Amino acid sequence: MDNFTKSNTAEERVQIAQVMSGEESVLHELDFQDVAISTVAVSTLRKAASAVMERFLPGSRPEKLTDSQAVAFFIDRVFWDQDSKGLILCADVATRSFCIPIPSDHWHMKTDLGTIQ
């Protein structure tokens, strides 16, 4: 990763923190494969993904969206908010980012993360 990309990613993280959690929040990027979310969170993601598709992806078929597809829509970037203990899931669509907060009681780290070498 070049310095421009690293700088750009850090800047995006700060911007997301300011918008989603307030100026003083600390976000940590996570791999979505390491977290599990509740069925309530999946339902929220499905509604949000459908709304984004209807408005910004002409010709898409949000009525055919499955739960798995809705979750996959919002895992371009995943952050843990150190202050609220919640997650922020982001979808990158064209030149925009759409982020959804997941409260701390609707997600957890998976217990079996596989073999670490």
PDB file of C-alpha atoms in Angstrom:
ATOM      1  CA  MET A   1       0.000   0.000   0.000  1.00  0.00           C
ATOM      2  CA  ASP A   2       1.489   3.345  -0.966  1.00  0.00           C
ATOM      3  CA  ASN A   3       1.633   6.385   1.325  1.00  0.00           C
ATOM      4  CA  PHE A   4      -1.225   8.139  -0.504  1.00  0.00           C
ATOM      5  CA  THR A   5      -3.538   5.164   0.068  1.00  0.00           C
ATOM      6  CA  LYS A   6      -2.547   4.908   3.745  1.00  0.00           C
ATOM      7  CA  SER A   7      -3.121   8.641   4.230  1.00  0.00           C
ATOM      8  CA  ASN A   8      -6.429   8.521   2.368  1.00  0.00           C
ATOM      9  CA  THR A   9      -7.635   5.556   4.465  1.00  0.00           C
ATOM     10  CA  ALA A  10      -6.696   7.312   7.714  1.00  0.00           C
ATOM     11  CA  GLU A  11      -8.493  10.454   6.552  1.00  0.00           C
ATOM     12  CA  GLU A  12     -11.619   8.449   5.670  1.00  0.00           C
ATOM     13  CA  ARG A  13     -11.550   6.815   9.103  1.00  0.00           C
ATOM     14  CA  VAL A  14     -11.430  10.240  10.776  1.00  0.00           C
ATOM     15  CA  GLN A  15     -14.300  11.503   8.619  1.00  0.00           C
ATOM     16  CA  ILE A  16     -16.418   8.434   9.398  1.00  0.00           C
ATOM     17  CA  ALA A  17     -15.658   8.837  13.108  1.00  0.00           C
ATOM     18  CA  GLN A  18     -16.726  12.470  13.067  1.00  0.00           C
ATOM     19  CA  VAL A  19     -19.966  11.768  11.248  1.00  0.00           C
ATOM     20  CA  MET A  20     -20.983   8.534  12.966  1.00  0.00           C
ATOM     21  CA  SER A  21     -19.709   8.881  16.513  1.00  0.00           C
ATOM     22  CA  GLY A  22     -18.587  12.402  17.244  1.00  0.00           C
ATOM     23  CA  GLU A  23     -15.309  14.243  16.935  1.00  0.00           C
ATOM     24  CA  GLU A  24     -13.501  12.416  19.753  1.00  0.00           C
ATOM     25  CA  SER A  25     -14.352   8.832  18.819  1.00  0.00           C
ATOM     26  CA  VAL A  26     -11.698   6.208  18.167  1.00  0.00           C
ATOM     27  CA  LEU A  27     -12.420   3.663  15.444  1.00  0.00           C
ATOM     28  CA  HIS A  28     -10.617   0.384  14.846  1.00  0.00           C
ATOM     29  CA  GLU A  29     -10.935  -1.365  11.510  1.00  0.00           C
ATOM     30  CA  LEU A  30     -12.063  -5.015  11.734  1.00  0.00           C
ATOM     31  CA  ASP A  31     -12.383  -7.895   9.308  1.00  0.00           C
ATOM     32  CA  PHE A  32     -16.088  -8.706   8.955  1.00  0.00           C
ATOM     33  CA  GLN A  33     -15.313 -12.419   9.016  1.00  0.00           C
ATOM     34  CA  ASP A  34     -14.349 -11.995  12.684  1.00  0.00           C
ATOM     35  CA  VAL A  35     -17.732 -10.645  13.811  1.00  0.00           C
ATOM     36  CA  ALA A  36     -21.271 -11.974  14.113  1.00  0.00           C
ATOM     37  CA  ILE A  37     -24.362  -9.769  14.050  1.00  0.00           C
ATOM     38  CA  SER A  38     -27.898 -10.287  15.348  1.00  0.00           C
ATOM     39  CA  THR A  39     -30.967 -10.964  13.239  1.00  0.00           C
ATOM     40  CA  VAL A  40     -32.212  -7.475  14.163  1.00  0.00           C
ATOM     41  CA  ALA A  41     -29.009  -6.001  12.701  1.00  0.00           C
ATOM     42  CA  VAL A  42     -29.424  -8.104   9.544  1.00  0.00           C
ATOM     43  CA  SER A  43     -32.971  -6.809   9.158  1.00  0.00           C
ATOM     44  CA  THR A  44     -31.732  -3.222   9.510  1.00  0.00           C
ATOM     45  CA  LEU A  45     -29.011  -3.841   6.910  1.00  0.00           C
ATOM     46  CA  ARG A  46     -31.549  -5.306   4.513  1.00  0.00           C
ATOM     47  CA  LYS A  47     -33.807  -2.246   4.781  1.00  0.00           C
ATOM     48  CA  ALA A  48     -30.858   0.117   4.380  1.00  0.00           C
ATOM     49  CA  ALA A  49     -29.392  -1.779   1.418  1.00  0.00           C
ATOM     50  CA  SER A  50     -32.795  -1.773  -0.297  1.00  0.00           C
ATOM     51  CA  ALA A  51     -33.131   1.986   0.211  1.00  0.00           C
ATOM     52  CA  VAL A  52     -29.639   2.664  -1.184  1.00  0.00           C
ATOM     53  CA  MET A  53     -30.254   0.366  -4.153  1.00  0.00           C
ATOM     54  CA  GLU A  54     -33.576   2.015  -4.989  1.00  0.00           C
ATOM     55  CA  ARG A  55     -32.099   5.495  -4.904  1.00  0.00           C
ATOM     56  CA  PHE A  56     -28.553   5.069  -6.225  1.00  0.00           C
ATOM     57  CA  LEU A  57     -28.476   1.857  -8.275  1.00  0.00           C
ATOM     58  CA  PRO A  58     -31.024   2.179 -11.073  1.00  0.00           C
ATOM     59  CA  GLY A  59     -32.073  -1.137 -12.505  1.00  0.00           C
ATOM     60  CA  SER A  60     -31.206  -3.058  -9.345  1.00  0.00           C
ATOM     61  CA  ARG A  61     -33.845  -5.303  -7.840  1.00  0.00           C
ATOM     62  CA  PRO A  62     -33.957  -4.563  -4.093  1.00  0.00           C
ATOM     63  CA  GLU A  63     -37.092  -6.667  -3.686  1.00  0.00           C
ATOM     64  CA  LYS A  64     -34.977  -9.741  -4.572  1.00  0.00           C
ATOM     65  CA  LEU A  65     -32.279  -8.904  -1.994  1.00  0.00           C
ATOM     66  CA  THR A  66     -31.463 -11.789   0.368  1.00  0.00           C
ATOM     67  CA  ASP A  67     -30.216 -11.365   3.932  1.00  0.00           C
ATOM     68  CA  SER A  68     -26.749 -12.551   2.879  1.00  0.00           C
ATOM     69  CA  GLN A  69     -26.634 -10.073   0.013  1.00  0.00           C
ATOM     70  CA  ALA A  70     -27.734  -7.240   2.310  1.00  0.00           C
ATOM     71  CA  VAL A  71     -24.967  -8.046   4.785  1.00  0.00           C
ATOM     72  CA  ALA A  72     -22.407  -8.341   1.970  1.00  0.00           C
ATOM     73  CA  PHE A  73     -23.525  -4.929   0.687  1.00  0.00           C
ATOM     74  CA  PHE A  74     -22.302  -3.251   3.908  1.00  0.00           C
ATOM     75  CA  ILE A  75     -18.919  -4.899   4.514  1.00  0.00           C
ATOM     76  CA  ASP A  76     -16.633  -2.777   2.359  1.00  0.00           C
ATOM     77  CA  ARG A  77     -15.326  -1.272   5.595  1.00  0.00           C
ATOM     78  CA  VAL A  78     -16.075  -2.372   9.152  1.00  0.00           C
ATOM     79  CA  PHE A  79     -15.126  -0.377  12.237  1.00  0.00           C
ATOM     80  CA  TRP A  80     -15.408  -0.946  15.974  1.00  0.00           C
ATOM     81  CA  ASP A  81     -16.201   2.243  17.888  1.00  0.00           C
ATOM     82  CA  GLN A  82     -14.087   2.161  21.022  1.00  0.00           C
ATOM     83  CA  ASP A  83     -16.399   4.532  22.917  1.00  0.00           C
ATOM     84  CA  SER A  84     -19.840   3.086  22.140  1.00  0.00           C
ATOM     85  CA  LYS A  85     -18.560  -0.492  21.605  1.00  0.00           C
ATOM     86  CA  GLY A  86     -20.770  -0.613  18.506  1.00  0.00           C
ATOM     87  CA  LEU A  87     -19.886  -1.455  14.922  1.00  0.00           C
ATOM     88  CA  ILE A  88     -20.043   0.789  11.902  1.00  0.00           C
ATOM     89  CA  LEU A  89     -20.562  -1.061   8.614  1.00  0.00           C
ATOM     90  CA  CYS A  90     -19.936   0.835   5.388  1.00  0.00           C
ATOM     91  CA  ALA A  91     -20.883   0.299   1.757  1.00  0.00           C
ATOM     92  CA  ASP A  92     -19.014   2.092  -1.004  1.00  0.00           C
ATOM     93  CA  VAL A  93     -21.353   2.865  -3.894  1.00  0.00           C
ATOM     94  CA  ALA A  94     -19.878   4.804  -6.805  1.00  0.00           C
ATOM     95  CA  THR A  95     -18.300   7.869  -5.201  1.00  0.00           C
ATOM     96  CA  ARG A  96     -20.282   7.700  -1.940  1.00  0.00           C
ATOM     97  CA  SER A  97     -20.024   5.775   1.299  1.00  0.00           C
ATOM     98  CA  PHE A  98     -23.088   4.683   3.231  1.00  0.00           C
ATOM     99  CA  CYS A  99     -22.473   3.658   6.844  1.00  0.00           C
ATOM    100  CA  ILE A 100     -24.805   1.973   9.303  1.00  0.00           C
ATOM    101  CA  PRO A 101     -24.188   1.831  13.062  1.00  0.00           C
ATOM    102  CA  ILE A 102     -24.795  -1.492  14.797  1.00  0.00           C
ATOM    103  CA  PRO A 103     -25.300  -1.087  18.573  1.00  0.00           C
ATOM    104  CA  SER A 104     -23.038  -3.039  20.910  1.00  0.00           C
ATOM    105  CA  ASP A 105     -25.808  -5.432  21.957  1.00  0.00           C
ATOM    106  CA  HIS A 106     -26.370  -6.551  18.341  1.00  0.00           C
ATOM    107  CA  TRP A 107     -22.925  -7.922  17.520  1.00  0.00           C
ATOM    108  CA  HIS A 108     -20.003  -9.850  19.006  1.00  0.00           C
ATOM    109  CA  MET A 109     -16.605 -11.186  18.037  1.00  0.00           C
ATOM    110  CA  LYS A 110     -16.714 -14.791  16.874  1.00  0.00           C
ATOM    111  CA  THR A 111     -15.182 -17.130  19.419  1.00  0.00           C
ATOM    112  CA  ASP A 112     -13.494 -19.437  16.917  1.00  0.00           C
ATOM    113  CA  LEU A 113     -11.227 -17.341  14.730  1.00  0.00           C
ATOM    114  CA  GLY A 114      -9.377 -20.367  13.375  1.00  0.00           C
ATOM    115  CA  THR A 115      -5.700 -21.170  13.640  1.00  0.00           C
ATOM    116  CA  ILE A 116      -3.428 -18.196  14.172  1.00  0.00           C
ATOM    117  CA  GLN A 117       0.113 -18.684  12.977  1.00  0.00           C
TER     118      GLN A 117
END
